[in-house]
Amino acid sequence: MTDSETRRATGSWSLASPDGTIVATGEGEMRVIDDGLSFGPRSIEHLDADELLTLDRAIEIGVWPSGRIRLEMLGRRWDTFTAALKEARQTKRVEGMLAHGIDAPLRFRGAVVAPEFAAADLLLYPTHLAVAPELGDPWQLPLGAIRAIDHDELDWTVDVEARGMRFRFGQLARDTEKFAIELRRAAGESRNALGAPSSSPFTDGAGIAEREVAGFRDFIARWSSPERNDCASAILARAKEPRLGLVKLLDTDSESLAAREPLPENVAAFLLAPVGALVVLEILSGPSAATYVFEGDVEAINRDLQELHFRRRPLQLSDAELAAPASPYRLAARRLAPLMRLRAATRARIIHDGQWGANFEAAIG
């Protein structure tokens, strides 16, 4: 059976309102595409299919912002069509929750055993581990946030310490050891890909405090582009316990500022600087990004930025643009907590132009 055949079926469908009242029914062809599902004259995008349940050889889909779709009478195509729908929906929603990467991931089938059990696909990218549960939204663990990986051979589990928490993965069967090996390898390669000295404490997306880095100001000078020297100096003059970091960007920029000492491709240096109750983010090299000013704790701001891999586009869009029906970020806008927290915490976005200095001083008060 070809891929196009597994994505097609004939059956009946019904559309219900939030109170369960059937508002439309029909019979005919159903088709899975990369972006969504069509049934008769109607269609829905995977980003708006917030719930998918299979029971009694029927498929029920909870639709954003309201309503439910029920597909049934699929006959011999039930198994293949359901599998194709789940796969396409998962792929799109991993992307919609910003848990995807540039390269194809290594896939493992297992479960999150703790802190809460959930059967899931585990997708290992060069920058992060994406967890796509059967029920619920995809989420991720940035490799730069991982502090320890422990493989319990007797219990057939893998414990990962990250974000001050401990995550236990299991039900990987014969792939348990392979998962642990590949996760350790990916974490090591993630650190090496930054181009920092092996003796330094830098990990992908983590800002390191000045007191923890010998030669902190020297690293700033080496990893900043000449165009950002004055900005960095102005921020450092007002900052208390600034942090420096390197990040592998997943949304590349056509306009890129070269560091004085070249960094690997798509790696950018950033400065996180607490100024009173505010935290200033400056990209020192790489994309020609604006300066962001957030309100909050520097650790929390850094953690949320790390989970976004420092993506700037979903931060700079207006609320209307972000949540628009055609926006690829509309799922993340309403369900991705780090993005929602960062947008709520944003106090200023300062463009690098002739007024940057005055606008920066105005923003930090």
Short mmCIF file of C-alpha atoms in Angstrom, two decimals:
data_model
loop_
_atom_site.label_atom_id
_atom_site.label_comp_id
_atom_site.label_asym_id
_atom_site.label_seq_id
_atom_site.Cartn_x
_atom_site.Cartn_y
_atom_site.Cartn_z
CA MET A 1 0.00 0.00 0.00
CA THR A 2 1.46 3.37 -1.00
CA ASP A 3 1.72 6.39 1.28
CA SER A 4 -1.03 8.16 -0.66
CA GLU A 5 -3.31 5.17 -0.13
CA THR A 6 -2.72 5.00 3.63
CA ARG A 7 -3.71 8.66 3.83
CA ARG A 8 -7.09 8.10 2.19
CA ALA A 9 -10.26 6.40 3.38
CA THR A 10 -13.99 6.43 2.78
CA GLY A 11 -16.42 6.66 5.66
CA SER A 12 -18.89 8.85 7.48
CA TRP A 13 -18.28 12.01 9.48
CA SER A 14 -20.18 14.24 11.86
CA LEU A 15 -19.50 17.68 13.28
CA ALA A 16 -20.78 18.58 16.76
CA SER A 17 -21.06 21.87 18.63
CA PRO A 18 -19.48 22.31 22.09
CA ASP A 19 -22.67 21.08 23.79
CA GLY A 20 -22.64 17.86 21.73
CA THR A 21 -25.36 18.84 19.26
CA ILE A 22 -24.70 17.40 15.78
CA VAL A 23 -24.63 20.31 13.35
CA ALA A 24 -23.48 18.54 10.15
CA THR A 25 -23.00 15.00 8.84
CA GLY A 26 -21.85 13.40 5.62
CA GLU A 27 -20.20 10.48 3.87
CA GLY A 28 -17.34 10.33 1.43
CA GLU A 29 -13.60 10.51 1.10
CA MET A 30 -11.33 11.48 3.97
CA ARG A 31 -7.76 12.52 3.28
CA VAL A 32 -4.73 13.24 5.46
CA ILE A 33 -2.29 15.88 4.19
CA ASP A 34 0.83 17.29 5.83
CA ASP A 35 -1.04 20.31 7.19
CA GLY A 36 -4.39 18.83 8.05
CA LEU A 37 -7.36 16.59 7.37
CA SER A 38 -10.19 16.89 4.85
CA PHE A 39 -13.52 15.09 5.12
CA GLY A 40 -16.17 15.67 2.49
CA PRO A 41 -16.36 19.42 1.77
CA ARG A 42 -14.78 20.34 5.10
CA SER A 43 -11.22 20.44 6.46
CA ILE A 44 -9.24 21.14 9.60
CA GLU A 45 -5.55 21.88 10.18
CA HIS A 46 -3.52 19.73 12.57
CA LEU A 47 -2.55 22.83 14.57
CA ASP A 48 -6.23 23.23 15.45
CA ALA A 49 -6.82 19.53 16.25
CA ASP A 50 -6.14 19.89 19.97
CA GLU A 51 -7.36 16.40 20.90
CA LEU A 52 -7.38 13.10 19.03
CA LEU A 53 -8.98 9.98 20.50
CA THR A 54 -9.66 6.57 18.96
CA LEU A 55 -12.39 4.37 20.38
CA ASP A 56 -14.83 1.77 19.02
CA ARG A 57 -13.13 2.05 15.62
CA ALA A 58 -14.01 5.72 15.46
CA ILE A 59 -11.81 8.82 15.52
CA GLU A 60 -12.83 11.82 17.62
CA ILE A 61 -11.08 15.16 17.21
CA GLY A 62 -11.45 18.10 19.55
CA VAL A 63 -11.22 21.29 17.51
CA TRP A 64 -9.89 24.70 18.53
CA PRO A 65 -11.62 26.89 19.56
CA SER A 66 -14.68 24.63 19.98
CA GLY A 67 -16.53 21.66 18.58
CA ARG A 68 -15.75 18.01 17.79
CA ILE A 69 -15.39 15.89 14.66
CA ARG A 70 -16.17 12.17 14.57
CA LEU A 71 -14.98 9.89 11.76
CA GLU A 72 -16.21 6.30 11.50
CA MET A 73 -17.13 3.44 9.16
CA LEU A 74 -13.60 3.43 7.70
CA GLY A 75 -13.67 -0.33 7.10
CA ARG A 76 -10.38 -2.00 6.18
CA ARG A 77 -8.59 1.37 6.06
CA TRP A 78 -9.14 1.98 9.77
CA ASP A 79 -5.67 0.93 10.96
CA THR A 80 -3.60 2.51 8.19
CA PHE A 81 -5.62 5.71 8.00
CA THR A 82 -5.56 6.21 11.78
CA ALA A 83 -1.80 5.64 11.89
CA ALA A 84 -1.24 8.12 9.03
CA LEU A 85 -3.42 10.73 10.72
CA LYS A 86 -1.61 10.39 14.05
CA GLU A 87 1.81 10.63 12.40
CA ALA A 88 0.97 13.71 10.33
CA ARG A 89 -0.72 15.43 13.26
CA GLN A 90 2.20 14.70 15.57
CA THR A 91 4.76 16.04 13.09
CA LYS A 92 2.85 19.27 12.60
CA ARG A 93 2.17 19.81 16.29
CA VAL A 94 5.81 19.18 17.24
CA GLU A 95 6.60 21.98 14.82
CA GLY A 96 3.70 24.10 16.12
CA MET A 97 4.99 23.82 19.69
CA LEU A 98 8.49 24.85 18.51
CA ALA A 99 9.86 21.43 19.52
CA HIS A 100 11.26 20.64 16.07
CA GLY A 101 14.78 21.00 14.71
CA ILE A 102 16.60 21.52 11.44
CA ASP A 103 17.79 17.92 11.02
CA ALA A 104 15.76 14.71 11.07
CA PRO A 105 15.62 13.25 14.61
CA LEU A 106 16.48 9.83 15.94
CA ARG A 107 13.14 8.27 16.93
CA PHE A 108 12.47 6.11 19.95
CA ARG A 109 9.16 4.69 21.12
CA GLY A 110 8.80 4.67 24.89
CA ALA A 111 7.24 6.58 27.75
CA VAL A 112 7.84 9.32 30.25
CA VAL A 113 7.64 7.39 33.52
CA ALA A 114 8.12 10.37 35.86
CA PRO A 115 7.19 12.98 36.91
CA GLU A 116 3.93 11.87 35.22
CA PHE A 117 3.43 8.79 33.08
CA ALA A 118 2.77 9.28 29.38
CA ALA A 119 3.39 6.93 26.45
CA ALA A 120 5.32 8.97 23.90
CA ASP A 121 7.59 9.16 20.89
CA LEU A 122 11.02 10.48 21.89
CA LEU A 123 12.62 12.53 19.11
CA LEU A 124 16.32 13.23 19.59
CA TYR A 125 17.59 16.26 17.66
CA PRO A 126 21.15 17.66 17.74
CA THR A 127 19.88 20.47 20.00
CA HIS A 128 17.13 18.94 22.15
CA LEU A 129 14.98 15.96 23.02
CA ALA A 130 11.36 16.42 21.92
CA VAL A 131 8.72 14.39 23.72
CA ALA A 132 5.52 13.78 21.72
CA PRO A 133 2.98 12.06 24.00
CA GLU A 134 -0.02 10.16 22.71
CA LEU A 135 -2.22 12.54 24.70
CA GLY A 136 -1.28 16.14 25.30
CA ASP A 137 1.10 18.59 23.67
CA PRO A 138 4.70 17.96 22.59
CA TRP A 139 7.41 19.42 24.82
CA GLN A 140 11.17 19.42 24.91
CA LEU A 141 14.33 19.20 26.98
CA PRO A 142 17.13 21.36 25.54
CA LEU A 143 20.40 19.42 25.57
CA GLY A 144 22.11 22.47 27.02
CA ALA A 145 19.87 22.20 30.09
CA ILE A 146 20.76 18.57 30.84
CA ARG A 147 23.05 18.10 33.83
CA ALA A 148 23.12 14.31 34.21
CA ILE A 149 22.02 11.15 32.37
CA ASP A 150 21.76 7.90 34.32
CA HIS A 151 20.94 4.51 32.80
CA ASP A 152 19.52 1.94 35.23
CA GLU A 153 20.13 -1.40 33.51
CA LEU A 154 18.15 -3.38 36.09
CA ASP A 155 15.11 -1.11 35.94
CA TRP A 156 15.32 -0.53 32.17
CA THR A 157 15.00 3.24 32.63
CA VAL A 158 16.97 6.37 31.80
CA ASP A 159 16.95 9.30 34.24
CA VAL A 160 17.69 12.80 32.97
CA GLU A 161 18.38 15.70 35.31
CA ALA A 162 17.45 19.05 33.77
CA ARG A 163 15.78 22.31 34.81
CA GLY A 164 16.28 21.32 38.44
CA MET A 165 14.01 18.31 37.88
CA ARG A 166 14.49 14.61 37.22
CA PHE A 167 12.76 13.04 34.23
CA ARG A 168 12.56 9.26 33.94
CA PHE A 169 12.11 7.58 30.55
CA GLY A 170 11.19 3.92 30.16
CA GLN A 171 9.29 1.27 28.19
CA LEU A 172 12.02 1.48 25.55
CA ALA A 173 12.59 -2.31 25.66
CA ARG A 174 15.76 -3.26 23.76
CA ASP A 175 16.32 0.39 22.82
CA THR A 176 16.85 1.50 26.43
CA GLU A 177 20.64 1.33 26.33
CA LYS A 178 20.76 2.80 22.82
CA PHE A 179 18.60 5.72 23.95
CA ALA A 180 20.97 6.45 26.85
CA ILE A 181 24.04 6.17 24.61
CA GLU A 182 22.60 8.43 21.91
CA LEU A 183 21.37 10.99 24.43
CA ARG A 184 24.83 11.21 26.02
CA ARG A 185 26.45 11.45 22.59
CA ALA A 186 24.05 14.22 21.48
CA ALA A 187 24.61 16.20 24.68
CA GLY A 188 28.39 16.00 24.22
CA GLU A 189 28.23 16.96 20.55
CA SER A 190 25.88 19.83 21.37
CA ARG A 191 28.48 21.30 23.69
CA ASN A 192 31.32 20.76 21.21
CA ALA A 193 29.34 22.33 18.36
CA LEU A 194 29.41 25.72 20.08
CA GLY A 195 33.09 26.24 19.36
CA ALA A 196 33.96 27.25 22.93
CA PRO A 197 37.11 25.99 24.66
CA SER A 198 36.57 22.52 26.12
CA SER A 199 37.59 23.79 29.56
CA SER A 200 34.85 26.45 29.58
CA PRO A 201 31.41 25.90 31.20
CA PHE A 202 29.31 26.91 28.19
CA THR A 203 26.37 24.73 27.11
CA ASP A 204 23.85 25.43 24.38
CA GLY A 205 21.56 28.32 25.36
CA ALA A 206 22.71 28.65 28.96
CA GLY A 207 23.96 32.03 30.12
CA ILE A 208 26.95 31.71 32.47
CA ALA A 209 27.48 34.31 35.20
CA GLU A 210 30.63 36.45 35.07
CA ARG A 211 31.97 35.01 38.34
CA GLU A 212 31.90 31.50 36.84
CA VAL A 213 33.93 32.29 33.69
CA ALA A 214 37.61 33.15 33.75
CA GLY A 215 38.21 35.83 31.12
CA PHE A 216 34.50 36.74 30.88
CA ARG A 217 35.07 40.17 29.30
CA ASP A 218 37.66 38.73 26.94
CA PHE A 219 35.09 36.21 25.66
CA ILE A 220 32.63 39.06 25.09
CA ALA A 221 35.21 40.94 23.03
CA ARG A 222 36.07 37.82 21.00
CA TRP A 223 32.49 36.73 20.34
CA SER A 224 30.92 40.14 19.68
CA SER A 225 30.64 41.65 16.24
CA PRO A 226 32.21 45.13 15.94
CA GLU A 227 28.71 46.51 15.34
CA ARG A 228 27.65 45.45 18.86
CA ASN A 229 30.68 46.67 20.85
CA ASP A 230 29.08 49.95 21.94
CA CYS A 231 25.79 48.23 22.80
CA ALA A 232 27.54 45.61 24.91
CA SER A 233 29.54 48.27 26.74
CA ALA A 234 26.41 50.30 27.50
CA ILE A 235 24.58 47.25 28.83
CA LEU A 236 27.53 46.03 30.93
CA ALA A 237 27.90 49.49 32.47
CA ARG A 238 24.38 49.21 33.90
CA ALA A 239 24.28 45.48 34.65
CA LYS A 240 24.75 43.52 37.86
CA GLU A 241 26.13 39.98 37.47
CA PRO A 242 25.76 39.75 33.67
CA ARG A 243 25.71 36.41 31.89
CA LEU A 244 27.28 35.32 28.62
CA GLY A 245 26.25 32.37 26.50
CA LEU A 246 26.34 30.63 23.14
CA VAL A 247 23.32 29.19 21.36
CA LYS A 248 22.78 27.07 18.25
CA LEU A 249 20.00 28.91 16.44
CA LEU A 250 17.22 26.96 14.73
CA ASP A 251 15.77 29.89 12.79
CA THR A 252 18.57 31.24 10.67
CA ASP A 253 18.81 34.87 9.60
CA SER A 254 19.70 36.15 6.14
CA GLU A 255 21.52 39.07 7.77
CA SER A 256 24.24 37.84 10.12
CA LEU A 257 26.87 39.74 12.07
CA ALA A 258 30.24 38.02 12.23
CA ALA A 259 31.99 37.79 15.57
CA ARG A 260 35.51 39.16 15.85
CA GLU A 261 36.64 35.57 16.42
CA PRO A 262 34.49 33.42 14.06
CA LEU A 263 31.97 31.06 15.64
CA PRO A 264 30.57 27.89 14.01
CA GLU A 265 27.70 28.26 11.55
CA ASN A 266 24.37 29.26 13.13
CA VAL A 267 26.00 29.72 16.57
CA ALA A 268 25.40 33.10 18.16
CA ALA A 269 26.78 34.73 21.30
CA PHE A 270 24.34 36.45 23.65
CA LEU A 271 24.45 38.64 26.73
CA LEU A 272 21.83 38.45 29.50
CA ALA A 273 22.16 41.37 31.86
CA PRO A 274 20.07 42.00 34.99
CA VAL A 275 19.41 45.73 35.43
CA GLY A 276 17.30 46.25 38.53
CA ALA A 277 14.07 44.30 38.05
CA LEU A 278 14.75 43.99 34.31
CA VAL A 279 16.76 41.57 32.18
CA VAL A 280 18.36 42.79 28.95
CA LEU A 281 18.99 40.36 26.10
CA GLU A 282 21.56 41.35 23.47
CA ILE A 283 22.60 39.07 20.62
CA LEU A 284 26.31 39.91 20.30
CA SER A 285 26.89 38.09 17.01
CA GLY A 286 24.89 36.10 14.51
CA PRO A 287 21.47 37.54 13.59
CA SER A 288 21.05 41.28 13.54
CA ALA A 289 18.41 40.98 16.27
CA ALA A 290 16.91 43.76 18.34
CA THR A 291 17.67 44.26 22.02
CA TYR A 292 14.95 42.83 24.27
CA VAL A 293 14.12 44.03 27.75
CA PHE A 294 12.17 41.64 29.99
CA GLU A 295 10.90 41.99 33.51
CA GLY A 296 11.66 39.07 35.80
CA ASP A 297 14.32 36.77 37.19
CA VAL A 298 17.32 36.20 34.95
CA GLU A 299 17.31 32.41 35.57
CA ALA A 300 13.65 32.12 34.56
CA ILE A 301 14.09 34.35 31.52
CA ASN A 302 17.12 32.34 30.37
CA ARG A 303 15.30 29.04 30.86
CA ASP A 304 12.37 30.16 28.72
CA LEU A 305 14.64 31.58 26.01
CA GLN A 306 16.59 28.32 25.98
CA GLU A 307 13.39 26.34 25.42
CA LEU A 308 12.63 28.56 22.43
CA HIS A 309 16.25 28.21 21.22
CA PHE A 310 16.28 32.01 21.25
CA ARG A 311 13.75 32.22 18.40
CA ARG A 312 12.92 35.89 17.97
CA ARG A 313 10.09 35.79 15.43
CA PRO A 314 7.35 34.62 17.85
CA LEU A 315 8.50 37.31 20.28
CA GLN A 316 8.37 40.23 17.87
CA LEU A 317 4.97 39.58 16.28
CA SER A 318 1.87 41.35 17.58
CA ASP A 319 -0.77 39.35 19.43
CA ALA A 320 -3.03 39.49 16.38
CA GLU A 321 -0.26 38.33 14.03
CA LEU A 322 0.78 35.52 16.34
CA ALA A 323 -2.73 34.10 16.78
CA ALA A 324 -3.96 34.68 13.21
CA PRO A 325 -5.54 31.63 11.49
CA ALA A 326 -2.63 31.42 9.03
CA SER A 327 0.09 31.89 11.67
CA PRO A 328 2.44 28.90 12.16
CA TYR A 329 2.82 30.08 15.78
CA ARG A 330 -0.87 30.07 16.73
CA LEU A 331 -0.65 26.76 18.61
CA ALA A 332 2.41 27.91 20.57
CA ALA A 333 0.74 31.26 21.22
CA ARG A 334 -2.06 29.64 23.20
CA ARG A 335 -0.33 26.56 24.68
CA LEU A 336 3.45 27.01 24.93
CA ALA A 337 4.10 28.32 28.44
CA PRO A 338 7.68 29.63 27.89
CA LEU A 339 6.54 31.72 24.92
CA MET A 340 3.53 33.07 26.80
CA ARG A 341 5.68 33.98 29.81
CA LEU A 342 8.30 35.75 27.70
CA ARG A 343 5.73 37.76 25.78
CA ALA A 344 4.04 38.78 29.02
CA ALA A 345 7.42 39.77 30.48
CA THR A 346 8.57 41.84 27.47
CA ARG A 347 8.92 45.51 28.33
CA ALA A 348 10.78 46.81 25.28
CA ARG A 349 12.20 45.81 21.92
CA ILE A 350 14.93 48.21 20.86
CA ILE A 351 15.95 48.38 17.21
CA HIS A 352 19.64 48.92 16.45
CA ASP A 353 19.55 52.32 14.81
CA GLY A 354 20.86 55.79 15.53
CA GLN A 355 18.50 56.14 18.51
CA TRP A 356 19.48 52.87 20.19
CA GLY A 357 21.38 54.50 23.08
CA ALA A 358 18.59 56.90 24.00
CA ASN A 359 15.93 54.22 23.62
CA PHE A 360 17.94 51.80 25.76
CA GLU A 361 18.28 54.32 28.59
CA ALA A 362 14.55 55.08 28.37
CA ALA A 363 13.67 51.38 28.47
CA ILE A 364 15.69 50.61 31.60
CA GLY A 365 14.43 53.73 33.32
#
